[in-house]
PDB file of C-alpha atoms in Angstrom:
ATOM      1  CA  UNK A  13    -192.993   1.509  42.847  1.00 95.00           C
ATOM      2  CA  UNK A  14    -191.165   4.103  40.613  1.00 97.00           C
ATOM      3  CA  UNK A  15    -188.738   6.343  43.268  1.00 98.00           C
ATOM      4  CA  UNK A  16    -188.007   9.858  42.368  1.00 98.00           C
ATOM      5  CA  UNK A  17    -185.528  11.769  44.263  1.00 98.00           C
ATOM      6  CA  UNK A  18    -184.904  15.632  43.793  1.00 98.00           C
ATOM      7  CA  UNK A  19    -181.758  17.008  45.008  1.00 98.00           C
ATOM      8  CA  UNK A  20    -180.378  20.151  45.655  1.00 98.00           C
ATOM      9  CA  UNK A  21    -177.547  21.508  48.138  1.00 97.00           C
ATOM     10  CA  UNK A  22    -179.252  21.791  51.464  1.00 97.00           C
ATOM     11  CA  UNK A  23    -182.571  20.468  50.747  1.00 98.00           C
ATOM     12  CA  UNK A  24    -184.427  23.660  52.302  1.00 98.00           C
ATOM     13  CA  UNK A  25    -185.200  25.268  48.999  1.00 98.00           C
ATOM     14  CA  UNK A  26    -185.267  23.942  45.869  1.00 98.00           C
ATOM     15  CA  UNK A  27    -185.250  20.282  46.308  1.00 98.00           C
ATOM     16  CA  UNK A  28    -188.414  19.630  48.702  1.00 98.00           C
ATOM     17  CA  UNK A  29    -190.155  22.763  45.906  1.00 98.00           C
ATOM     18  CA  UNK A  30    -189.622  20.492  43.309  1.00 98.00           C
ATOM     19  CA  UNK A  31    -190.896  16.671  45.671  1.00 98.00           C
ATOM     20  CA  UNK A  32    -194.626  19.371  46.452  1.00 98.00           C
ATOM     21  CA  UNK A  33    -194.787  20.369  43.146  1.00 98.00           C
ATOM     22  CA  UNK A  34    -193.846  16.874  42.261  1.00 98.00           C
ATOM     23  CA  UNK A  35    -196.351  15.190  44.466  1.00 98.00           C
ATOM     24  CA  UNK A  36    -198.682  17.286  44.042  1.00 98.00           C
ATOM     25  CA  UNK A  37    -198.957  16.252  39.869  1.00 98.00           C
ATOM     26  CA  UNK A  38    -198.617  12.998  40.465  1.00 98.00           C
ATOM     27  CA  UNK A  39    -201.428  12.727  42.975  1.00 98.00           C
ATOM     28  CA  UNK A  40    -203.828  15.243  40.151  1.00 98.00           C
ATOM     29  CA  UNK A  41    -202.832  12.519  37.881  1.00 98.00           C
ATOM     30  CA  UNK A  42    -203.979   9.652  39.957  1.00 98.00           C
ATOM     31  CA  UNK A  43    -200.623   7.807  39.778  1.00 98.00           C
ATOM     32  CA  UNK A  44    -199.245   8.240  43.626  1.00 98.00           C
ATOM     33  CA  UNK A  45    -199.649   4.754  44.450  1.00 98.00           C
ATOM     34  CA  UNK A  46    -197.496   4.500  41.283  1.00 98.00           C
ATOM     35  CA  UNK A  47    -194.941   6.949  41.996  1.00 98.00           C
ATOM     36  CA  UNK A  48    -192.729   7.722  45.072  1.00 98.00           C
ATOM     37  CA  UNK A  49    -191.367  11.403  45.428  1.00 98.00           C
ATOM     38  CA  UNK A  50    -188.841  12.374  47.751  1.00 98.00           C
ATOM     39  CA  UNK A  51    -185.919  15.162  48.124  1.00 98.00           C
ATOM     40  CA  UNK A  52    -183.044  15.457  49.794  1.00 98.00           C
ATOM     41  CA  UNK A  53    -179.098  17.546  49.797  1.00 98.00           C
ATOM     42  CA  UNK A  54    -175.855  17.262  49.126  1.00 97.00           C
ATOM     43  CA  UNK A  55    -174.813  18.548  52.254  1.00 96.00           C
ATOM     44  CA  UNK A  56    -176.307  17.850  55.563  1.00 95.00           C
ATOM     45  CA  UNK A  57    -176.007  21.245  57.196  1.00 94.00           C
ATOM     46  CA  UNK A  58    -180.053  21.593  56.964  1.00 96.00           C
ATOM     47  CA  UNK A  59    -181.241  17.737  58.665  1.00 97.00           C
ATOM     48  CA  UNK A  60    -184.556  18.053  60.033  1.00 97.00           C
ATOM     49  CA  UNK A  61    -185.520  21.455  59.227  1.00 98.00           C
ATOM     50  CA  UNK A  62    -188.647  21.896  57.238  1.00 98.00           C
ATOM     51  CA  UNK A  63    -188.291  24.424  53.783  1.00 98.00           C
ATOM     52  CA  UNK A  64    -187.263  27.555  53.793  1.00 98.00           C
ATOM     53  CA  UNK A  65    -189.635  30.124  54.830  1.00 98.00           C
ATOM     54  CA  UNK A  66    -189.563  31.491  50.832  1.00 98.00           C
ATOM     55  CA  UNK A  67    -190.507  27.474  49.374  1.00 98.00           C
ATOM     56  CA  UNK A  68    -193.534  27.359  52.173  1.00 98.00           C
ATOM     57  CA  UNK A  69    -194.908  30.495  51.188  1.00 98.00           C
ATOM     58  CA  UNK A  70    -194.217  30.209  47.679  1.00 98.00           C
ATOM     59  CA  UNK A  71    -196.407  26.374  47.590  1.00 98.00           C
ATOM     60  CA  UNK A  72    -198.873  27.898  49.680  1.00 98.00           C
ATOM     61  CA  UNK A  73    -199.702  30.828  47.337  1.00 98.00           C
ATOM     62  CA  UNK A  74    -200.364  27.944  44.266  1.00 98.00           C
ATOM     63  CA  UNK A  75    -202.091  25.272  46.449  1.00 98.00           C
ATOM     64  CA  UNK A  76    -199.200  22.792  47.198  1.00 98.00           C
ATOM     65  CA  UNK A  77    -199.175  20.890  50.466  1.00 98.00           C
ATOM     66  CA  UNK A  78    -195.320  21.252  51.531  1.00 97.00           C
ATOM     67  CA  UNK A  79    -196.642  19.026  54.858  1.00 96.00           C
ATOM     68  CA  UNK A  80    -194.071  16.011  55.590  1.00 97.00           C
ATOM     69  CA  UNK A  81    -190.867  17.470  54.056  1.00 98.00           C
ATOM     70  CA  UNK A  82    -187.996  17.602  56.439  1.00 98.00           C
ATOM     71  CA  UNK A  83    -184.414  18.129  54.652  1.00 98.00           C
ATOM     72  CA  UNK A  84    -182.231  14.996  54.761  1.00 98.00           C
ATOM     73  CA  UNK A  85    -179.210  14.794  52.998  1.00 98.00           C
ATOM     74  CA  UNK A  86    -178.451  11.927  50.131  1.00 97.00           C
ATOM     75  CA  UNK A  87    -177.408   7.998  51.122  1.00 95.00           C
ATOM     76  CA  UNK A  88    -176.419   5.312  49.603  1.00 90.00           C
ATOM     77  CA  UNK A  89    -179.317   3.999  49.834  1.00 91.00           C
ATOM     78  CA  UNK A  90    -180.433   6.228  47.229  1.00 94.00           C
ATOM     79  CA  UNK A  91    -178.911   4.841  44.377  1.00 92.00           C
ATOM     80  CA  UNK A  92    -180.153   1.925  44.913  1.00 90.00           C
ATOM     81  CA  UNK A  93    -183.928   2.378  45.508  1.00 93.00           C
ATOM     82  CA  UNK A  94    -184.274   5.213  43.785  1.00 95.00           C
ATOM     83  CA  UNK A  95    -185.127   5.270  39.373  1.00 95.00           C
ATOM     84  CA  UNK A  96    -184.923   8.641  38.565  1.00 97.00           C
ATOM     85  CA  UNK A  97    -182.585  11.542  40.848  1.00 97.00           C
ATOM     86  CA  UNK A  98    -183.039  14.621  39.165  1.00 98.00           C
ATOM     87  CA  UNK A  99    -180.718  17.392  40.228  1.00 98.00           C
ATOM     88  CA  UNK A 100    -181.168  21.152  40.262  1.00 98.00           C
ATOM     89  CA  UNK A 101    -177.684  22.090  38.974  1.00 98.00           C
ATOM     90  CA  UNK A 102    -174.217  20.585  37.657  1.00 97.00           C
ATOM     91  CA  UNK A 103    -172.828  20.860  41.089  1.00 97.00           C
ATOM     92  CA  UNK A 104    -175.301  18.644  42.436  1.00 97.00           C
ATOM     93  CA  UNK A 105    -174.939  15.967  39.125  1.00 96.00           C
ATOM     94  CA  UNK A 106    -171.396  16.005  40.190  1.00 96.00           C
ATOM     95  CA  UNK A 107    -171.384  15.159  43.735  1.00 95.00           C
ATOM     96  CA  UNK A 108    -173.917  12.753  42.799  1.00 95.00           C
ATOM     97  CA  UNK A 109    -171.810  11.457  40.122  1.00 91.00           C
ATOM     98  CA  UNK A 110    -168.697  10.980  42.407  1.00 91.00           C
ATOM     99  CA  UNK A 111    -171.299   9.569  45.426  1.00 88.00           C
ATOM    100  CA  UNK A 112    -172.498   7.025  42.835  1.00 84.00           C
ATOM    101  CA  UNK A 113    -171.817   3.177  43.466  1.00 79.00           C
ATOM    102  CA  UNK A 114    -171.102   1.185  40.392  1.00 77.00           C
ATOM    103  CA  UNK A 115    -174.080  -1.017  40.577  1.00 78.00           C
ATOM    104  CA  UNK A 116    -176.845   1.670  40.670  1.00 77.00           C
ATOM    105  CA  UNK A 117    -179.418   1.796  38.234  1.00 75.00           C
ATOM    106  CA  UNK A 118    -180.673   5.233  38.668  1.00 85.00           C
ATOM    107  CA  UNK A 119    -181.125   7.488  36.056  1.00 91.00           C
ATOM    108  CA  UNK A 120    -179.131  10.860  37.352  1.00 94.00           C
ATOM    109  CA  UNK A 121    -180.525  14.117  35.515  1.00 96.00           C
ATOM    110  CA  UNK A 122    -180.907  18.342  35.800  1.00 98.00           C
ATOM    111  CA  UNK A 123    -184.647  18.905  36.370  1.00 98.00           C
ATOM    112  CA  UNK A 124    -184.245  21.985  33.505  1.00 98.00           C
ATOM    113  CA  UNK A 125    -182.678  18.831  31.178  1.00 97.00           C
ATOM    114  CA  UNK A 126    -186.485  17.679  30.351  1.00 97.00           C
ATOM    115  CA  UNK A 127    -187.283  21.892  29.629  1.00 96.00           C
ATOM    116  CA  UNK A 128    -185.755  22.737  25.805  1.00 94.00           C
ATOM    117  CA  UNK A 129    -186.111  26.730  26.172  1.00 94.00           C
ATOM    118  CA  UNK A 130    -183.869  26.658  28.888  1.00 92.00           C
ATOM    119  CA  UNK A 131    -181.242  24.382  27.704  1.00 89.00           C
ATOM    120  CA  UNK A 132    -180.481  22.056  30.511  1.00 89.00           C
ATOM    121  CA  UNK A 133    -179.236  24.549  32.568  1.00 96.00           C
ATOM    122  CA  UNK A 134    -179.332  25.178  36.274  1.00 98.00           C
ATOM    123  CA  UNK A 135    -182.209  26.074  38.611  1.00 98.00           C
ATOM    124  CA  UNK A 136    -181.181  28.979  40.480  1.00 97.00           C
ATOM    125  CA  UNK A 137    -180.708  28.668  44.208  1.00 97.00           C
ATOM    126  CA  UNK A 138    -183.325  30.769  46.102  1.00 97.00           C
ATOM    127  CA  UNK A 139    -181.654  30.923  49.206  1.00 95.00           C
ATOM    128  CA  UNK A 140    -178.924  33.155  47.789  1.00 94.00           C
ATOM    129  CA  UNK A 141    -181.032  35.030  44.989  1.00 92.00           C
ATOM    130  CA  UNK A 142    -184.695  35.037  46.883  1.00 95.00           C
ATOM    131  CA  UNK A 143    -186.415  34.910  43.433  1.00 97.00           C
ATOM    132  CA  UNK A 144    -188.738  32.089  44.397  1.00 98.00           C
ATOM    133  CA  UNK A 145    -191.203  32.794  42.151  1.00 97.00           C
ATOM    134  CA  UNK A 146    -188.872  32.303  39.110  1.00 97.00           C
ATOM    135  CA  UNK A 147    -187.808  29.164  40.952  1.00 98.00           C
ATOM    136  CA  UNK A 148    -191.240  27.547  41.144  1.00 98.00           C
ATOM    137  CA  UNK A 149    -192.180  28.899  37.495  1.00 98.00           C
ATOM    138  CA  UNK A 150    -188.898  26.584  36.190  1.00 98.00           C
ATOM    139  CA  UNK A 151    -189.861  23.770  38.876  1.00 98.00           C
ATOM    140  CA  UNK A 152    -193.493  23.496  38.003  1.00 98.00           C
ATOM    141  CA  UNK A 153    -192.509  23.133  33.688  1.00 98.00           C
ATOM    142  CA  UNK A 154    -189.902  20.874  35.103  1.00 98.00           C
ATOM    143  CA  UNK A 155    -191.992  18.743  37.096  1.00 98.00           C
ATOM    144  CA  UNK A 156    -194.629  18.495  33.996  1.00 98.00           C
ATOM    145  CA  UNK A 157    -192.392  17.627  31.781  1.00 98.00           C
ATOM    146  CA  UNK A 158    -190.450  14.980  34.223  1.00 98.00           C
ATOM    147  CA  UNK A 159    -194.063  13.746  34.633  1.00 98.00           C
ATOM    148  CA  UNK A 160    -194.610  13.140  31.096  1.00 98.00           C
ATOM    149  CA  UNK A 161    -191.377  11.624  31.071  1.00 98.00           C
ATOM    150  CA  UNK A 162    -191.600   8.819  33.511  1.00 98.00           C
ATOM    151  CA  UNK A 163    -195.316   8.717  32.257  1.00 98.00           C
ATOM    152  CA  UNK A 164    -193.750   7.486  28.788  1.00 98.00           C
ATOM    153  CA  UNK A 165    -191.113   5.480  29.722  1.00 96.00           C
ATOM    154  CA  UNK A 166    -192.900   3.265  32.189  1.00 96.00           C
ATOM    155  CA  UNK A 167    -195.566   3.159  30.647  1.00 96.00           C
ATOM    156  CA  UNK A 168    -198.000   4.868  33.231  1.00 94.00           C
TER     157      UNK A 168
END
């Protein structure tokens, strides 16, 4: 099973967008009992709450199930079951960086990293801007490109 893990800072907005949107491609693409999606936050000040209001009614609008996702924050664990963590901003890649046992085999990356027109840079956090809709735009080319990805590199 190839684990992906999307992580943001409280795991209410961006983060469990990106494991629907996710989800949601790999299951068109008829590859979920291939692929494993999951989200979760740096911090933990959001455990157990389902998304933010904004990331529900934004997935509902384009047809993505949001059903399951409860905010958790990262473990160890993590590192070590997990292939691919993709990150929605340098803050993020550098708590995960520091968090990061030596052994892990995880490939740590910035969701925007696999989209060239915008440079590898950060996805903007809804929560504080309330632009969800240019969120999900950047998540969804994100999550097709991450797609294609994984899709090349493992050979599925």
């Amino acid at each position: 099973m190839i684990k992906v893990l999307f992580v943001c800072l409280g795991n209410i907005c961006r983060s469990p967008m990106a494991e629907a949107v996710f989800r949601h491609k790999v299951k068109q693409a008829g590859l979920a009992d291939l692929i494993e999606v999951d989200s979760a936050g740096t911090g933990d000040w959001h455990t157990g709450e389902r998304p933010h209001e904004g990331t529900r009614r934004i997935l509902k609008h384009n047809g993505v199930d949001d059903s399951g996702i409860r905010a958790r924050q990262v473990r160890k664990l993590d590192f070590e079951h997990c292939r691919y963590i993709i990150a929605m901003d340098k803050s993020n890649v550098n708590d995960l960086t520091r968090w990061t046992p030596a052994e892990h085999q995880a490939e740590v990356k910035k969701l925007l990293d696999f989209v060239p027109k915008h440079n590898g840079g950060d996805v903007p956090d809804p929560y504080y801007t309330g632009n969800f809709q240019e969120v999900y735009d950047m998540v969804d080319e994100g999550c097709d490109r991450l797609l294609a990805y994984i899709r090349e590199k493992e050979q599925v």
